mmCIF file of C-alpha atoms in Angstrom:
data_model
loop_
_atom_site.group_PDB
_atom_site.id
_atom_site.type_symbol
_atom_site.label_atom_id
_atom_site.label_comp_id
_atom_site.label_asym_id
_atom_site.label_seq_id
_atom_site.Cartn_x
_atom_site.Cartn_y
_atom_site.Cartn_z
ATOM 1 C CA UNK A 266 33.594 31.791 13.305
ATOM 2 C CA UNK A 267 34.306 28.473 11.546
ATOM 3 C CA UNK A 268 32.686 25.324 12.873
ATOM 4 C CA UNK A 269 35.122 22.511 13.564
ATOM 5 C CA UNK A 270 33.479 19.139 12.959
ATOM 6 C CA UNK A 271 35.099 16.436 14.999
ATOM 7 C CA UNK A 272 34.838 12.661 14.525
ATOM 8 C CA UNK A 273 32.651 12.543 17.627
ATOM 9 C CA UNK A 274 30.220 15.004 16.020
ATOM 10 C CA UNK A 275 30.175 12.963 12.808
ATOM 11 C CA UNK A 276 29.341 9.841 14.775
ATOM 12 C CA UNK A 277 26.574 11.730 16.588
ATOM 13 C CA UNK A 278 25.125 12.988 13.296
ATOM 14 C CA UNK A 279 25.227 9.508 11.785
ATOM 15 C CA UNK A 280 23.691 7.978 14.894
ATOM 16 C CA UNK A 281 20.920 10.552 14.950
ATOM 17 C CA UNK A 282 20.113 9.951 11.292
ATOM 18 C CA UNK A 283 20.065 6.206 11.819
ATOM 19 C CA UNK A 284 17.763 6.597 14.808
ATOM 20 C CA UNK A 285 15.363 8.756 12.792
ATOM 21 C CA UNK A 286 15.273 6.235 9.951
ATOM 22 C CA UNK A 287 14.854 3.427 12.445
ATOM 23 C CA UNK A 288 11.940 5.189 14.149
ATOM 24 C CA UNK A 289 10.296 5.834 10.775
ATOM 25 C CA UNK A 290 10.700 2.209 9.746
ATOM 26 C CA UNK A 291 9.257 0.988 13.038
ATOM 27 C CA UNK A 292 6.189 3.183 12.577
ATOM 28 C CA UNK A 293 5.633 1.880 9.058
ATOM 29 C CA UNK A 294 6.089 -1.698 10.240
ATOM 30 C CA UNK A 295 3.419 -1.061 12.876
ATOM 31 C CA UNK A 296 0.968 0.686 10.546
ATOM 32 C CA UNK A 297 1.345 -1.864 7.742
ATOM 33 C CA UNK A 298 1.700 -4.966 9.891
ATOM 34 C CA UNK A 299 -0.791 -7.815 9.323
ATOM 35 C CA UNK A 300 -1.908 -7.358 12.941
ATOM 36 C CA UNK A 301 -2.784 -3.658 12.446
ATOM 37 C CA UNK A 302 -6.602 -3.648 12.733
ATOM 38 C CA UNK A 303 -7.584 -2.725 9.171
ATOM 39 C CA UNK A 304 -8.794 -6.160 8.066
ATOM 40 C CA UNK A 305 -6.302 -6.693 5.247
ATOM 41 C CA UNK A 306 -6.411 -10.460 5.778
ATOM 42 C CA UNK A 307 -10.035 -10.489 4.572
ATOM 43 C CA UNK A 308 -9.292 -9.173 1.064
ATOM 44 C CA UNK A 309 -7.616 -10.746 -1.960
ATOM 45 C CA UNK A 310 -7.924 -7.845 -4.468
ATOM 46 C CA UNK A 311 -9.387 -10.222 -7.067
ATOM 47 C CA UNK A 312 -6.773 -12.944 -6.601
ATOM 48 C CA UNK A 313 -9.335 -15.493 -5.450
ATOM 49 C CA UNK A 314 -11.293 -14.963 -8.669
ATOM 50 C CA UNK A 315 -8.096 -15.292 -10.706
ATOM 51 C CA UNK A 316 -7.360 -18.641 -9.048
ATOM 52 C CA UNK A 317 -10.941 -19.783 -9.625
ATOM 53 C CA UNK A 318 -10.725 -18.804 -13.313
ATOM 54 C CA UNK A 319 -7.386 -20.567 -13.805
ATOM 55 C CA UNK A 320 -5.416 -17.374 -14.477
ATOM 56 C CA UNK A 321 -3.183 -18.035 -11.449
ATOM 57 C CA UNK A 322 -2.116 -21.654 -11.000
ATOM 58 C CA UNK A 323 1.351 -21.613 -9.430
ATOM 59 C CA UNK A 324 4.275 -19.492 -8.280
ATOM 60 C CA UNK A 325 5.180 -18.169 -11.736
ATOM 61 C CA UNK A 326 1.701 -16.985 -12.706
ATOM 62 C CA UNK A 327 1.162 -15.688 -9.161
ATOM 63 C CA UNK A 328 4.284 -13.526 -9.352
ATOM 64 C CA UNK A 329 3.241 -12.255 -12.802
ATOM 65 C CA UNK A 330 -0.240 -11.434 -11.478
ATOM 66 C CA UNK A 331 1.104 -9.405 -8.571
ATOM 67 C CA UNK A 332 3.767 -7.652 -10.650
ATOM 68 C CA UNK A 333 1.164 -6.557 -13.208
ATOM 69 C CA UNK A 334 -0.802 -4.837 -10.445
ATOM 70 C CA UNK A 335 2.343 -3.149 -9.114
ATOM 71 C CA UNK A 336 3.597 -1.879 -12.463
ATOM 72 C CA UNK A 337 0.414 -1.405 -14.510
ATOM 73 C CA UNK A 338 -2.587 -1.711 -12.197
ATOM 74 C CA UNK A 339 -4.415 -0.408 -9.161
ATOM 75 C CA UNK A 340 -1.403 -0.574 -6.854
ATOM 76 C CA UNK A 341 0.581 1.699 -9.141
ATOM 77 C CA UNK A 342 -2.192 4.294 -8.923
ATOM 78 C CA UNK A 343 -2.435 3.832 -5.163
ATOM 79 C CA UNK A 344 1.298 4.526 -4.893
ATOM 80 C CA UNK A 345 0.968 7.755 -6.892
ATOM 81 C CA UNK A 346 -1.975 8.912 -4.794
ATOM 82 C CA UNK A 347 -0.148 8.063 -1.565
ATOM 83 C CA UNK A 348 2.775 10.288 -2.563
ATOM 84 C CA UNK A 349 0.442 13.147 -3.514
ATOM 85 C CA UNK A 350 -1.307 12.851 -0.129
ATOM 86 C CA UNK A 351 2.106 12.963 1.532
ATOM 87 C CA UNK A 352 2.952 16.177 -0.316
ATOM 88 C CA UNK A 353 -0.256 17.978 0.677
ATOM 89 C CA UNK A 354 -0.730 16.369 4.098
ATOM 90 C CA UNK A 355 -1.601 19.724 5.689
ATOM 91 C CA UNK A 356 -4.071 20.884 3.010
ATOM 92 C CA UNK A 357 -7.537 19.575 3.873
ATOM 93 C CA UNK A 358 -9.149 20.871 0.651
ATOM 94 C CA UNK A 359 -6.618 19.133 -1.601
ATOM 95 C CA UNK A 360 -6.837 15.967 0.473
ATOM 96 C CA UNK A 361 -10.624 15.909 0.085
ATOM 97 C CA UNK A 362 -10.243 16.207 -3.701
ATOM 98 C CA UNK A 363 -7.579 13.503 -3.703
ATOM 99 C CA UNK A 364 -9.855 11.213 -1.700
ATOM 100 C CA UNK A 365 -12.648 11.731 -4.224
ATOM 101 C CA UNK A 366 -10.249 10.907 -7.051
ATOM 102 C CA UNK A 367 -9.010 7.777 -5.292
ATOM 103 C CA UNK A 368 -12.565 6.523 -4.796
ATOM 104 C CA UNK A 369 -13.421 7.302 -8.430
ATOM 105 C CA UNK A 370 -10.490 5.169 -9.628
ATOM 106 C CA UNK A 371 -11.860 2.055 -7.916
ATOM 107 C CA UNK A 372 -13.015 -0.180 -10.764
ATOM 108 C CA UNK A 373 -15.500 -2.305 -8.815
ATOM 109 C CA UNK A 374 -17.813 -2.108 -5.844
ATOM 110 C CA UNK A 375 -15.610 -4.497 -3.887
ATOM 111 C CA UNK A 376 -12.489 -2.516 -4.676
ATOM 112 C CA UNK A 377 -14.241 0.633 -3.438
ATOM 113 C CA UNK A 378 -15.454 -1.095 -0.273
ATOM 114 C CA UNK A 379 -11.967 -2.451 0.370
ATOM 115 C CA UNK A 380 -10.208 0.886 -0.143
ATOM 116 C CA UNK A 381 -12.637 2.921 1.942
ATOM 117 C CA UNK A 382 -13.189 0.265 4.605
ATOM 118 C CA UNK A 383 -9.497 -0.237 5.219
ATOM 119 C CA UNK A 384 -8.923 3.508 5.137
ATOM 120 C CA UNK A 385 -11.590 4.076 7.770
ATOM 121 C CA UNK A 386 -10.060 1.416 10.008
ATOM 122 C CA UNK A 387 -6.582 2.842 9.430
ATOM 123 C CA UNK A 388 -7.666 6.358 10.440
ATOM 124 C CA UNK A 389 -9.116 4.977 13.665
ATOM 125 C CA UNK A 390 -6.081 2.815 14.487
ATOM 126 C CA UNK A 391 -3.384 5.335 13.566
ATOM 127 C CA UNK A 392 -4.895 7.883 15.965
ATOM 128 C CA UNK A 393 -2.435 6.564 18.546
ATOM 129 C CA UNK A 394 0.247 8.297 16.441
ATOM 130 C CA UNK A 395 -1.609 10.902 14.361
ATOM 131 C CA UNK A 396 -4.721 12.730 15.536
ATOM 132 C CA UNK A 397 -7.931 12.217 13.507
ATOM 133 C CA UNK A 398 -8.148 15.946 12.832
ATOM 134 C CA UNK A 399 -5.483 15.612 10.137
ATOM 135 C CA UNK A 400 -7.731 13.520 7.868
ATOM 136 C CA UNK A 401 -10.504 14.869 5.597
ATOM 137 C CA UNK A 402 -12.913 12.275 7.069
ATOM 138 C CA UNK A 403 -13.181 8.764 8.514
ATOM 139 C CA UNK A 404 -13.988 7.500 5.007
ATOM 140 C CA UNK A 405 -10.557 8.558 3.744
ATOM 141 C CA UNK A 406 -9.287 5.890 1.261
ATOM 142 C CA UNK A 407 -6.366 3.813 2.496
ATOM 143 C CA UNK A 408 -3.614 5.213 0.181
ATOM 144 C CA UNK A 409 -4.586 8.762 1.099
ATOM 145 C CA UNK A 410 -4.745 7.951 4.811
ATOM 146 C CA UNK A 411 -1.307 6.319 4.818
ATOM 147 C CA UNK A 412 0.173 9.224 2.844
ATOM 148 C CA UNK A 413 -1.261 11.760 5.286
ATOM 149 C CA UNK A 414 0.004 9.903 8.340
ATOM 150 C CA UNK A 415 3.489 9.557 6.878
ATOM 151 C CA UNK A 416 3.540 13.180 5.794
ATOM 152 C CA UNK A 417 2.503 14.430 9.239
ATOM 153 C CA UNK A 418 5.117 12.200 10.890
ATOM 154 C CA UNK A 419 7.832 13.289 8.435
ATOM 155 C CA UNK A 420 8.485 9.810 7.025
ATOM 156 C CA UNK A 421 10.090 9.835 3.573
ATOM 157 C CA UNK A 422 7.599 9.185 0.737
ATOM 158 C CA UNK A 423 9.810 6.610 -1.009
ATOM 159 C CA UNK A 424 10.164 4.625 2.208
ATOM 160 C CA UNK A 425 6.433 4.878 2.883
ATOM 161 C CA UNK A 426 5.442 3.826 -0.624
ATOM 162 C CA UNK A 427 7.877 0.921 -0.652
ATOM 163 C CA UNK A 428 6.522 -0.323 2.679
ATOM 164 C CA UNK A 429 2.922 0.118 1.499
ATOM 165 C CA UNK A 430 3.515 -1.904 -1.667
ATOM 166 C CA UNK A 431 5.470 -4.535 0.237
ATOM 167 C CA UNK A 432 2.508 -4.959 2.601
ATOM 168 C CA UNK A 433 0.195 -5.443 -0.393
ATOM 169 C CA UNK A 434 2.477 -8.075 -1.903
ATOM 170 C CA UNK A 435 2.796 -9.887 1.415
ATOM 171 C CA UNK A 436 -0.970 -9.940 1.785
ATOM 172 C CA UNK A 437 -1.385 -11.310 -1.751
ATOM 173 C CA UNK A 438 1.070 -14.089 -0.972
ATOM 174 C CA UNK A 439 -0.731 -14.917 2.260
ATOM 175 C CA UNK A 440 -3.946 -15.155 0.236
ATOM 176 C CA UNK A 441 -2.201 -17.451 -2.245
ATOM 177 C CA UNK A 442 -1.114 -19.746 0.581
ATOM 178 C CA UNK A 443 -4.679 -19.941 1.887
ATOM 179 C CA UNK A 444 -5.880 -20.690 -1.654
ATOM 180 C CA UNK A 445 -3.268 -23.489 -1.941
ATOM 181 C CA UNK A 446 -1.563 -21.869 -4.931
ATOM 182 C CA UNK A 447 1.855 -21.953 -3.249
ATOM 183 C CA UNK A 448 3.351 -23.067 0.030
ATOM 184 C CA UNK A 449 5.328 -20.892 2.397
ATOM 185 C CA UNK A 450 8.644 -21.507 0.630
ATOM 186 C CA UNK A 451 7.114 -20.704 -2.753
ATOM 187 C CA UNK A 452 5.643 -17.516 -1.334
ATOM 188 C CA UNK A 453 9.040 -16.507 0.056
ATOM 189 C CA UNK A 454 10.648 -17.148 -3.333
ATOM 190 C CA UNK A 455 7.988 -15.051 -5.049
ATOM 191 C CA UNK A 456 8.476 -12.238 -2.521
ATOM 192 C CA UNK A 457 12.211 -12.180 -3.183
ATOM 193 C CA UNK A 458 11.586 -11.932 -6.910
ATOM 194 C CA UNK A 459 9.064 -9.101 -6.548
ATOM 195 C CA UNK A 460 11.326 -6.745 -4.598
ATOM 196 C CA UNK A 461 12.602 -5.125 -7.803
ATOM 197 C CA UNK A 462 9.046 -4.355 -8.965
ATOM 198 C CA UNK A 463 8.203 -2.887 -5.551
ATOM 199 C CA UNK A 464 11.274 -0.622 -5.665
ATOM 200 C CA UNK A 465 10.586 0.393 -9.281
ATOM 201 C CA UNK A 466 6.997 1.414 -8.559
ATOM 202 C CA UNK A 467 7.945 3.267 -5.370
ATOM 203 C CA UNK A 468 10.637 5.202 -7.231
ATOM 204 C CA UNK A 469 8.279 6.030 -10.086
ATOM 205 C CA UNK A 470 5.571 7.234 -7.696
ATOM 206 C CA UNK A 471 8.004 9.498 -5.852
ATOM 207 C CA UNK A 472 8.695 11.419 -9.071
ATOM 208 C CA UNK A 473 5.227 11.300 -10.642
ATOM 209 C CA UNK A 474 2.228 13.627 -10.703
ATOM 210 C CA UNK A 475 -1.499 12.992 -10.959
ATOM 211 C CA UNK A 476 -1.138 13.331 -14.732
ATOM 212 C CA UNK A 477 0.681 9.979 -14.650
ATOM 213 C CA UNK A 478 -2.314 8.082 -13.275
ATOM 214 C CA UNK A 479 -3.583 5.238 -15.446
ATOM 215 C CA UNK A 480 -3.502 1.504 -15.798
ATOM 216 C CA UNK A 481 -3.524 -1.476 -18.121
ATOM 217 C CA UNK A 482 -4.136 -4.436 -15.795
ATOM 218 C CA UNK A 483 -7.532 -5.158 -17.323
ATOM 219 C CA UNK A 484 -7.708 -8.844 -16.400
ATOM 220 C CA UNK A 485 -7.062 -8.000 -12.748
ATOM 221 C CA UNK A 486 -9.750 -5.305 -12.860
ATOM 222 C CA UNK A 487 -12.269 -7.712 -14.410
ATOM 223 C CA UNK A 488 -11.371 -10.342 -11.812
ATOM 224 C CA UNK A 489 -12.193 -7.839 -9.078
ATOM 225 C CA UNK A 490 -15.589 -7.220 -10.704
ATOM 226 C CA UNK A 491 -16.384 -10.901 -11.243
ATOM 227 C CA UNK A 492 -15.421 -11.768 -7.703
ATOM 228 C CA UNK A 493 -18.527 -9.978 -6.468
ATOM 229 C CA UNK A 494 -20.647 -12.903 -7.689
ATOM 230 C CA UNK A 495 -18.204 -15.731 -6.939
ATOM 231 C CA UNK A 496 -19.823 -18.355 -4.723
ATOM 232 C CA UNK A 497 -18.130 -20.287 -1.918
ATOM 233 C CA UNK A 498 -15.348 -17.756 -1.496
ATOM 234 C CA UNK A 499 -12.823 -17.139 1.262
ATOM 235 C CA UNK A 500 -12.269 -13.408 0.751
ATOM 236 C CA UNK A 501 -14.286 -10.225 0.422
ATOM 237 C CA UNK A 502 -12.537 -9.126 -2.760
#
């Protein structure tokens, strides 16, 4: 018997899809919000050291610094790992291996502390949506934890990765404001210019495998290492 699709049914289908996307976006906005209790405001991912060393001095160099991490650095690898965690969100053994790999890719002690510390806090906080039994442990690194939560909740990996990277960029810009590198308008201008890099990295991660892991943001990695001994600092890393 043929199914007759009426305009009313089409509107219902479209409305249902929109509601699903809206619900997914709201969850991501909650999980990756600055007020979500994972302590993101305390970290600069080496940016404070870069400002201290004179590598970042204004909006242009700030945008270049952030883009390098998105396209060639740690955030690119985080995006790839997040997508892999999304794909195997129900496989505890693979998730444990992925968590080990994510921790091994951290180039400094502070980077490791940041990734694991925020992941632990995320697992605790996201339990209001996703039960803790889905995670390989409370010390699950942040990219893996976010990927698992999104996978369990059925949120699209591209959307999740884009939101994750956008949250990182926003946090970097907030750090830059506190470090007096830019004002709020300069930060907004930088954010607008970085949207293409966020989308590019999210798209790449959605189609990549673990064989594509790697990086070339050496100055950012060294800044993260040197920050461990920086005196009179505002941030943990």
